[in-house]
Tab-separated table of N, CA and C in Angstrom:
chain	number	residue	atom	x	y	z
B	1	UNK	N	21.171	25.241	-21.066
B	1	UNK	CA	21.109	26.571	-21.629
B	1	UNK	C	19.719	26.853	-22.204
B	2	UNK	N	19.234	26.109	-22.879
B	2	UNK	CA	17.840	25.907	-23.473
B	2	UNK	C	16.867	26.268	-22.291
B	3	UNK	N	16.606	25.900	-21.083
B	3	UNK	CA	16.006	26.679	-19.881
B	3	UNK	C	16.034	27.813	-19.660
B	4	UNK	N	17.121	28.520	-19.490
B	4	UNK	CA	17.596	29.293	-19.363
B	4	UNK	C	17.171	30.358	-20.546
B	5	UNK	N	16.923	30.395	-21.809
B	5	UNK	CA	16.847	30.938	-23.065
B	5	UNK	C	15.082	31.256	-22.672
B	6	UNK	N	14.350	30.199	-22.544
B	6	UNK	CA	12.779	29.627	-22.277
B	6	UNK	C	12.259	30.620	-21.408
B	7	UNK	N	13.073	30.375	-19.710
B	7	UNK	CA	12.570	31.639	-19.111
B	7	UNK	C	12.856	32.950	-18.824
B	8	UNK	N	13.931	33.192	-19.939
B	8	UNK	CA	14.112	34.867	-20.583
B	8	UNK	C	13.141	34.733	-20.961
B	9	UNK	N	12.935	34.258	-22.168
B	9	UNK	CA	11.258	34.764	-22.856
B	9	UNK	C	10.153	34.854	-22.152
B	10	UNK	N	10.111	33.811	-21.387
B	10	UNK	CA	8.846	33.351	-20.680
B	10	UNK	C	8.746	34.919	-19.527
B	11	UNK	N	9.757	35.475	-18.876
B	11	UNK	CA	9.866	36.871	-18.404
B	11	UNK	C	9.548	38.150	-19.221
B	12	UNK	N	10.306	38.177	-20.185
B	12	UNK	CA	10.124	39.491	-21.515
B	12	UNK	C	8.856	38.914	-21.577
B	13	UNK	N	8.260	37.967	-22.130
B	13	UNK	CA	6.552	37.935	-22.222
B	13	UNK	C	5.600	38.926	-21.502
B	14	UNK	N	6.225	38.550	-19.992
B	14	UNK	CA	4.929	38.625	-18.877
B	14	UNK	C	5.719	39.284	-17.860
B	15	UNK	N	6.292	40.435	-19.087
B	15	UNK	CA	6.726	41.620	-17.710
B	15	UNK	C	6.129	42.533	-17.253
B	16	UNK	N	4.566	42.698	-18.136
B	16	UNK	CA	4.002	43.825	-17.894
B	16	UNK	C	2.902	43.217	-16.378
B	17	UNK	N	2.751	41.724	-16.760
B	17	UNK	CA	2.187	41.127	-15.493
B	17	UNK	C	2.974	41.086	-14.569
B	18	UNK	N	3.814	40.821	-14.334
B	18	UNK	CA	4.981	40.587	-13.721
B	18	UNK	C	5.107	42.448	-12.658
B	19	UNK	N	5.494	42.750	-13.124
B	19	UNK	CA	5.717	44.254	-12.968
B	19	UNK	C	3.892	44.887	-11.734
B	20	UNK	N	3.380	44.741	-12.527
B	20	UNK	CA	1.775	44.968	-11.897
B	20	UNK	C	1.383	44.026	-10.606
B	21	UNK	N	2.277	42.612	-11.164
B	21	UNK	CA	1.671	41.859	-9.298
B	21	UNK	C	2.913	42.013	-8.231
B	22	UNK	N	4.182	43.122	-8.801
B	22	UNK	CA	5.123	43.275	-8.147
B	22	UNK	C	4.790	44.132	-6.578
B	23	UNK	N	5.081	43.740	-5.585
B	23	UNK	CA	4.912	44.655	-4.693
B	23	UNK	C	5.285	46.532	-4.365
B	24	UNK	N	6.086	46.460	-5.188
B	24	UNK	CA	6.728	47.795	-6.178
B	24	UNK	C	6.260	48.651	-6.847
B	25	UNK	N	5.912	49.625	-6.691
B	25	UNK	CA	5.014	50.698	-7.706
B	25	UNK	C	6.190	50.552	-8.595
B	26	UNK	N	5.559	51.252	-9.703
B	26	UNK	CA	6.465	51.005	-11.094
B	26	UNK	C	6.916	52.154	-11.337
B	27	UNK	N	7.045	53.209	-10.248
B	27	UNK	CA	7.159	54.648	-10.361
B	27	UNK	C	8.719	54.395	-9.240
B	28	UNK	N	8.435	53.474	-8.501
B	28	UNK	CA	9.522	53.554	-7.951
B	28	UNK	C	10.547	52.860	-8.884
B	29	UNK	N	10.193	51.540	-9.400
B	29	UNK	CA	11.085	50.902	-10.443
B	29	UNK	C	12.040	51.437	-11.215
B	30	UNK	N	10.941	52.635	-12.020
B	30	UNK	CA	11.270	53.143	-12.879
B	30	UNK	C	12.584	54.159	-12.293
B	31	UNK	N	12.287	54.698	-11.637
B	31	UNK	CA	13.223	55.795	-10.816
B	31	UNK	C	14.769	54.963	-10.541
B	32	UNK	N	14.302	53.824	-9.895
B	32	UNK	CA	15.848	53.097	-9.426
B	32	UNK	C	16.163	52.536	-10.722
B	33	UNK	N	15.768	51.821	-11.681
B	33	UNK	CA	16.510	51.757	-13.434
B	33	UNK	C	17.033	52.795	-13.535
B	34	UNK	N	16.566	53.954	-13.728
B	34	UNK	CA	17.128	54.878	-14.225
B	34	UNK	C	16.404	54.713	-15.744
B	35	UNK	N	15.531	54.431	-16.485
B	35	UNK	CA	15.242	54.310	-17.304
B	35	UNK	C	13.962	55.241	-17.491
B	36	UNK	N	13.874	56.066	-18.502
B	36	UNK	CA	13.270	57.037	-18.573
B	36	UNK	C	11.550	57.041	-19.024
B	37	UNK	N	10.869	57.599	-18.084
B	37	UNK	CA	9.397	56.963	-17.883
B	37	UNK	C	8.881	56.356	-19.527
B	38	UNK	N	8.584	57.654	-20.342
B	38	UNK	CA	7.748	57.239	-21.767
B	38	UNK	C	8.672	55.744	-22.017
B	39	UNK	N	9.787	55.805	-22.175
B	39	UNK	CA	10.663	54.839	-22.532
B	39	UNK	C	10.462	53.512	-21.802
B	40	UNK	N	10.065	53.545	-20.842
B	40	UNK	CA	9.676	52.345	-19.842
B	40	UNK	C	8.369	52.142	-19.987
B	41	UNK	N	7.051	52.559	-20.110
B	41	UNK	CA	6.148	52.183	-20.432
B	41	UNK	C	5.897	51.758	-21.824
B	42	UNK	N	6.530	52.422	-22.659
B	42	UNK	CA	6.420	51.568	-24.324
B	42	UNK	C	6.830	50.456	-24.069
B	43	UNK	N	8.261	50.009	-23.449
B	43	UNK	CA	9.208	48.736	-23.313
B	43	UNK	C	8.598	47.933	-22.849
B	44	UNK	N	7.327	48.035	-21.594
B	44	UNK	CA	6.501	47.302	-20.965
B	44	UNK	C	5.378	46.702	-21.716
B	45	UNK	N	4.716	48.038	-22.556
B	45	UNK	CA	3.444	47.709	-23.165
B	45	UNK	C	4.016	46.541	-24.432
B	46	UNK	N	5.503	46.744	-25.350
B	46	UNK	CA	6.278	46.110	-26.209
B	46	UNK	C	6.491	44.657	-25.612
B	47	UNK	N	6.887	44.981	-24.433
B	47	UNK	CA	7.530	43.715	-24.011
B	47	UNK	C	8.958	43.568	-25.001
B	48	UNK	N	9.248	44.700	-24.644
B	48	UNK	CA	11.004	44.744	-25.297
B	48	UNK	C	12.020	44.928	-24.769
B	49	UNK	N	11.878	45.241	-23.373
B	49	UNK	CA	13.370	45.254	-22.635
B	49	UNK	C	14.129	44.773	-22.744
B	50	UNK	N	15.572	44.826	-22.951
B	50	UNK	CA	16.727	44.267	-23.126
B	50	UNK	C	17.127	43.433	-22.287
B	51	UNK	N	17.929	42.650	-22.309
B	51	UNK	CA	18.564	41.918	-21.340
B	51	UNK	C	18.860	42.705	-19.770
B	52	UNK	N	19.710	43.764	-20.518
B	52	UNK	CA	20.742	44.621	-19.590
B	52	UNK	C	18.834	45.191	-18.502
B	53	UNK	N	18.177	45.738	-19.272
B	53	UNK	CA	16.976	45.992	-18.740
B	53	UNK	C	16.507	45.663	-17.397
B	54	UNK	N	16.011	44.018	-18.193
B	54	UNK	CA	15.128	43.550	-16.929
B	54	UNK	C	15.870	42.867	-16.292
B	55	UNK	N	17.740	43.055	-15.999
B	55	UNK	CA	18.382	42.464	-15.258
B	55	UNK	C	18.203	43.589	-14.249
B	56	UNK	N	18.585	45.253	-14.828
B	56	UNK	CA	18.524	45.626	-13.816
B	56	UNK	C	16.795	45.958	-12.829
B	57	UNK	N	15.823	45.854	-13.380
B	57	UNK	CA	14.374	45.836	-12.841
B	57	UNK	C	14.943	44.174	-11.752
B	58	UNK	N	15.406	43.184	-12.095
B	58	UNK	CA	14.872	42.414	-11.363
B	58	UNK	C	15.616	42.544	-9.952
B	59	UNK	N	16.749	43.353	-10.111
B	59	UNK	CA	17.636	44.233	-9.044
B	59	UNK	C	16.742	44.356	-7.773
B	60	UNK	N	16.177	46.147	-8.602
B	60	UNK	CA	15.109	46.832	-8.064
B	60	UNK	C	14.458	45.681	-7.384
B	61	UNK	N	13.521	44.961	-8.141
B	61	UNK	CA	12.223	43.641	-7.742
B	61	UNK	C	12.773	42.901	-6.133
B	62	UNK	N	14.422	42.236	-6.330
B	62	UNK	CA	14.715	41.479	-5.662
B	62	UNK	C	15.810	41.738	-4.776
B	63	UNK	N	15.602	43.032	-4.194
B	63	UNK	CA	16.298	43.516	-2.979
B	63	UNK	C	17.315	42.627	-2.187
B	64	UNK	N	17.630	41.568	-2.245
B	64	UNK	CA	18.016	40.572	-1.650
B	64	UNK	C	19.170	39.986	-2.428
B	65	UNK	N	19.010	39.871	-3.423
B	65	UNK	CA	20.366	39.485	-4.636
B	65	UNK	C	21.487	39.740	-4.125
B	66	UNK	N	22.597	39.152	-3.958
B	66	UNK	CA	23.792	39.333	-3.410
B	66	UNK	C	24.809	38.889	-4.422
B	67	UNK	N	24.198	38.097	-5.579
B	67	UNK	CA	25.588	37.689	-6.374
B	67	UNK	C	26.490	37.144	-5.537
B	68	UNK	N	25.634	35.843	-4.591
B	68	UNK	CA	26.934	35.085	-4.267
B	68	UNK	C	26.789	33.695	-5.235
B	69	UNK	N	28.353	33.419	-4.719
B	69	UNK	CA	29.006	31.741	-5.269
B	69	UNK	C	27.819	30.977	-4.817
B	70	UNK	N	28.056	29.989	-6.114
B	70	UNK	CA	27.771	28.736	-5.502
B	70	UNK	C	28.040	28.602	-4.128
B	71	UNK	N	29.355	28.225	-4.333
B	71	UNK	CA	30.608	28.075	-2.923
B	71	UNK	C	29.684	28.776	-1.450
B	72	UNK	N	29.671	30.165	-2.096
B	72	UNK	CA	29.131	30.581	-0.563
B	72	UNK	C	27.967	30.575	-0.038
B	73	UNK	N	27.403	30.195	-0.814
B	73	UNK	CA	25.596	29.402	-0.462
B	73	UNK	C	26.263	28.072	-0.112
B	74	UNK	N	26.466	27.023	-0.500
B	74	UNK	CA	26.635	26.226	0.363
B	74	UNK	C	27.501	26.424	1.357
B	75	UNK	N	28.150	27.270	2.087
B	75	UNK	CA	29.089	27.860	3.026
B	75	UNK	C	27.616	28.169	4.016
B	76	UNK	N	26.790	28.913	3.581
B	76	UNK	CA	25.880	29.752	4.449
B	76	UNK	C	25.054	28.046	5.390
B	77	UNK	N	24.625	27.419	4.017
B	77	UNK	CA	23.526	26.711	4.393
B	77	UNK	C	24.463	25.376	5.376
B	78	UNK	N	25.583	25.200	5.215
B	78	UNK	CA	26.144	24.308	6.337
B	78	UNK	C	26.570	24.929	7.509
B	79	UNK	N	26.727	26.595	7.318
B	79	UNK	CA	26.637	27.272	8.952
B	79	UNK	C	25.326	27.152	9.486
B	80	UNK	N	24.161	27.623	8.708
B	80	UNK	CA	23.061	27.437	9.146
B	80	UNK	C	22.796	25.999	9.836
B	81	UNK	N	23.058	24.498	9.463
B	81	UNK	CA	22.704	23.597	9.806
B	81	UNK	C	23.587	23.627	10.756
B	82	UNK	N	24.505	24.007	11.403
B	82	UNK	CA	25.518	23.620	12.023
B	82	UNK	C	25.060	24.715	13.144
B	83	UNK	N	24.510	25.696	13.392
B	83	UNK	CA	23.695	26.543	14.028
B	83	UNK	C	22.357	26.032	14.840
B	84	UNK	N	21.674	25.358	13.928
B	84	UNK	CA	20.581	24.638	13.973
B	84	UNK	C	21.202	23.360	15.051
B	85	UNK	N	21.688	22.703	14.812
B	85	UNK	CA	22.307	21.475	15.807
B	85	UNK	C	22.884	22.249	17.055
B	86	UNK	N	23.536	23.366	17.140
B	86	UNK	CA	23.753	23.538	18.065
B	86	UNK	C	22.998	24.712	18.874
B	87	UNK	N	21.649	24.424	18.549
B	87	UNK	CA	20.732	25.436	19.532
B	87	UNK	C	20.855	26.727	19.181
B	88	UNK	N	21.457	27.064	18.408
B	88	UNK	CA	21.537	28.662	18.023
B	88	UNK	C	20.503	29.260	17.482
B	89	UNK	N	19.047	29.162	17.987
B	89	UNK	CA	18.009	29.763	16.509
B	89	UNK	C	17.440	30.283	17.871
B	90	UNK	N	16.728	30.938	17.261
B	90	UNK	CA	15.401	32.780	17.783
B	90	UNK	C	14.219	31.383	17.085
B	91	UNK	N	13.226	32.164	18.085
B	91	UNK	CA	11.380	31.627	18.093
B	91	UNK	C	11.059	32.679	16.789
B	92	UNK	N	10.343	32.261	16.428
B	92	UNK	CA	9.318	32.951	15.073
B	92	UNK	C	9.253	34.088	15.971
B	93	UNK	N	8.715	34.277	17.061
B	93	UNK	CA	8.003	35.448	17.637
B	93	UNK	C	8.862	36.265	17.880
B	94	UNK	N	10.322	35.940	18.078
B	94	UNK	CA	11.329	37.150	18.162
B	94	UNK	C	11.614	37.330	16.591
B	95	UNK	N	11.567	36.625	15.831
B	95	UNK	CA	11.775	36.898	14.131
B	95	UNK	C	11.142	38.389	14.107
B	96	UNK	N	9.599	37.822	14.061
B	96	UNK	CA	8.748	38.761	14.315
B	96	UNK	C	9.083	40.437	14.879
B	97	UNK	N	9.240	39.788	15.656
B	97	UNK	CA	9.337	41.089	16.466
B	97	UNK	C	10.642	41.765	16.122
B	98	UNK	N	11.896	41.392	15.660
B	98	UNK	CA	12.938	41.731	14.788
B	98	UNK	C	12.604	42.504	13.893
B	99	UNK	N	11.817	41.838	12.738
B	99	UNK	CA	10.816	42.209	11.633
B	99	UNK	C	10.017	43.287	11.931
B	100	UNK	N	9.641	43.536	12.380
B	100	UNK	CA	8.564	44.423	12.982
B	100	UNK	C	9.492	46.147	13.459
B	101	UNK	N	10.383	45.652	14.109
B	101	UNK	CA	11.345	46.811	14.546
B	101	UNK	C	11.767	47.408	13.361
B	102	UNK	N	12.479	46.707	12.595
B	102	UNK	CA	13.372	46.958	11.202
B	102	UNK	C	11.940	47.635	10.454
B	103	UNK	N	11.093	47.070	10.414
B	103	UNK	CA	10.094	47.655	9.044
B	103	UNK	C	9.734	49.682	10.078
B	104	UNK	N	9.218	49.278	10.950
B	104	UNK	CA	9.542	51.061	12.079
B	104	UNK	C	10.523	51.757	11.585
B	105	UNK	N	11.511	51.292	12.092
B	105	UNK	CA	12.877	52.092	11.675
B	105	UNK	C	13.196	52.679	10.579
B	106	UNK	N	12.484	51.683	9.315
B	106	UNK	CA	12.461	52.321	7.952
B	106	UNK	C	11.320	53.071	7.543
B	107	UNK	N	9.993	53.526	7.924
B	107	UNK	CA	9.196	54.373	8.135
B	107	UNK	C	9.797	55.616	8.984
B	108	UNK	N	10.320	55.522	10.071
B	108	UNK	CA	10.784	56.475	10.141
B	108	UNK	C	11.994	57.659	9.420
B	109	UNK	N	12.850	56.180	9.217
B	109	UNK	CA	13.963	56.841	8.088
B	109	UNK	C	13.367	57.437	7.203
B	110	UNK	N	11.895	56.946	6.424
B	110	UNK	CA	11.456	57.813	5.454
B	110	UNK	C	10.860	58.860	5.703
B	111	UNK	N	10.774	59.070	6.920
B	111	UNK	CA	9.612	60.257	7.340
B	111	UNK	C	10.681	61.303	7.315
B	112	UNK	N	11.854	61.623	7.858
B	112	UNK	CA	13.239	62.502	7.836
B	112	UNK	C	12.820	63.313	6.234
């Protein structure tokens, strides 16, 4: 628990760094919190965000969060190996090129 306590702080510290080397304008951040601009830049310059806060910024930050189990991370990572043994994987270069399609598709979605 003591870890855990350490790098809350060690985050509330160095959120205003944190926030600035984010790939994320902080205009968008701010918009998906829902937290209201003056109010978000004092909290930043303070380094006072609440818990509830920079749980939800790290939301925003980490697009990817799924709130799974334990259980189902190790579920994923023994399909994955079990995938892996049986020849089931794509070359980097179709990753790529996967990657590449998907990031298009969402430029365009934004252009609409």
């Amino acid at each position: 628990m003591i870890a855990e306590i350490e790098k809350y702080i060690e985050i509330q510290n160095n959120i205003d760094q944190i926030l600035k080397e984010s790939p994320f304008k902080i205009a968008y951040i701010i918009e998906k919190t829902g937290i209201k601009k003056p109010t978000f830049f004092k909290k930043m310059k303070e380094k006072r965000f609440t818990p509830e806060e920079l749980l939800s910024i790290a939301k925003v930050m980490e697009p990817v969060y799924r709130n799974e189990t334990h259980e189902e991370i190790l579920e994923s990572l023994k399909k994955s190996e079990e995938d892996f043994k049986m020849g089931r994987t794509i070359s980097h270069e179709e990753v790529m090129r996967q990657a590449r399609a998907r990031l298009e598709q969402r430029k365009n979605e934004n252009r609409i």
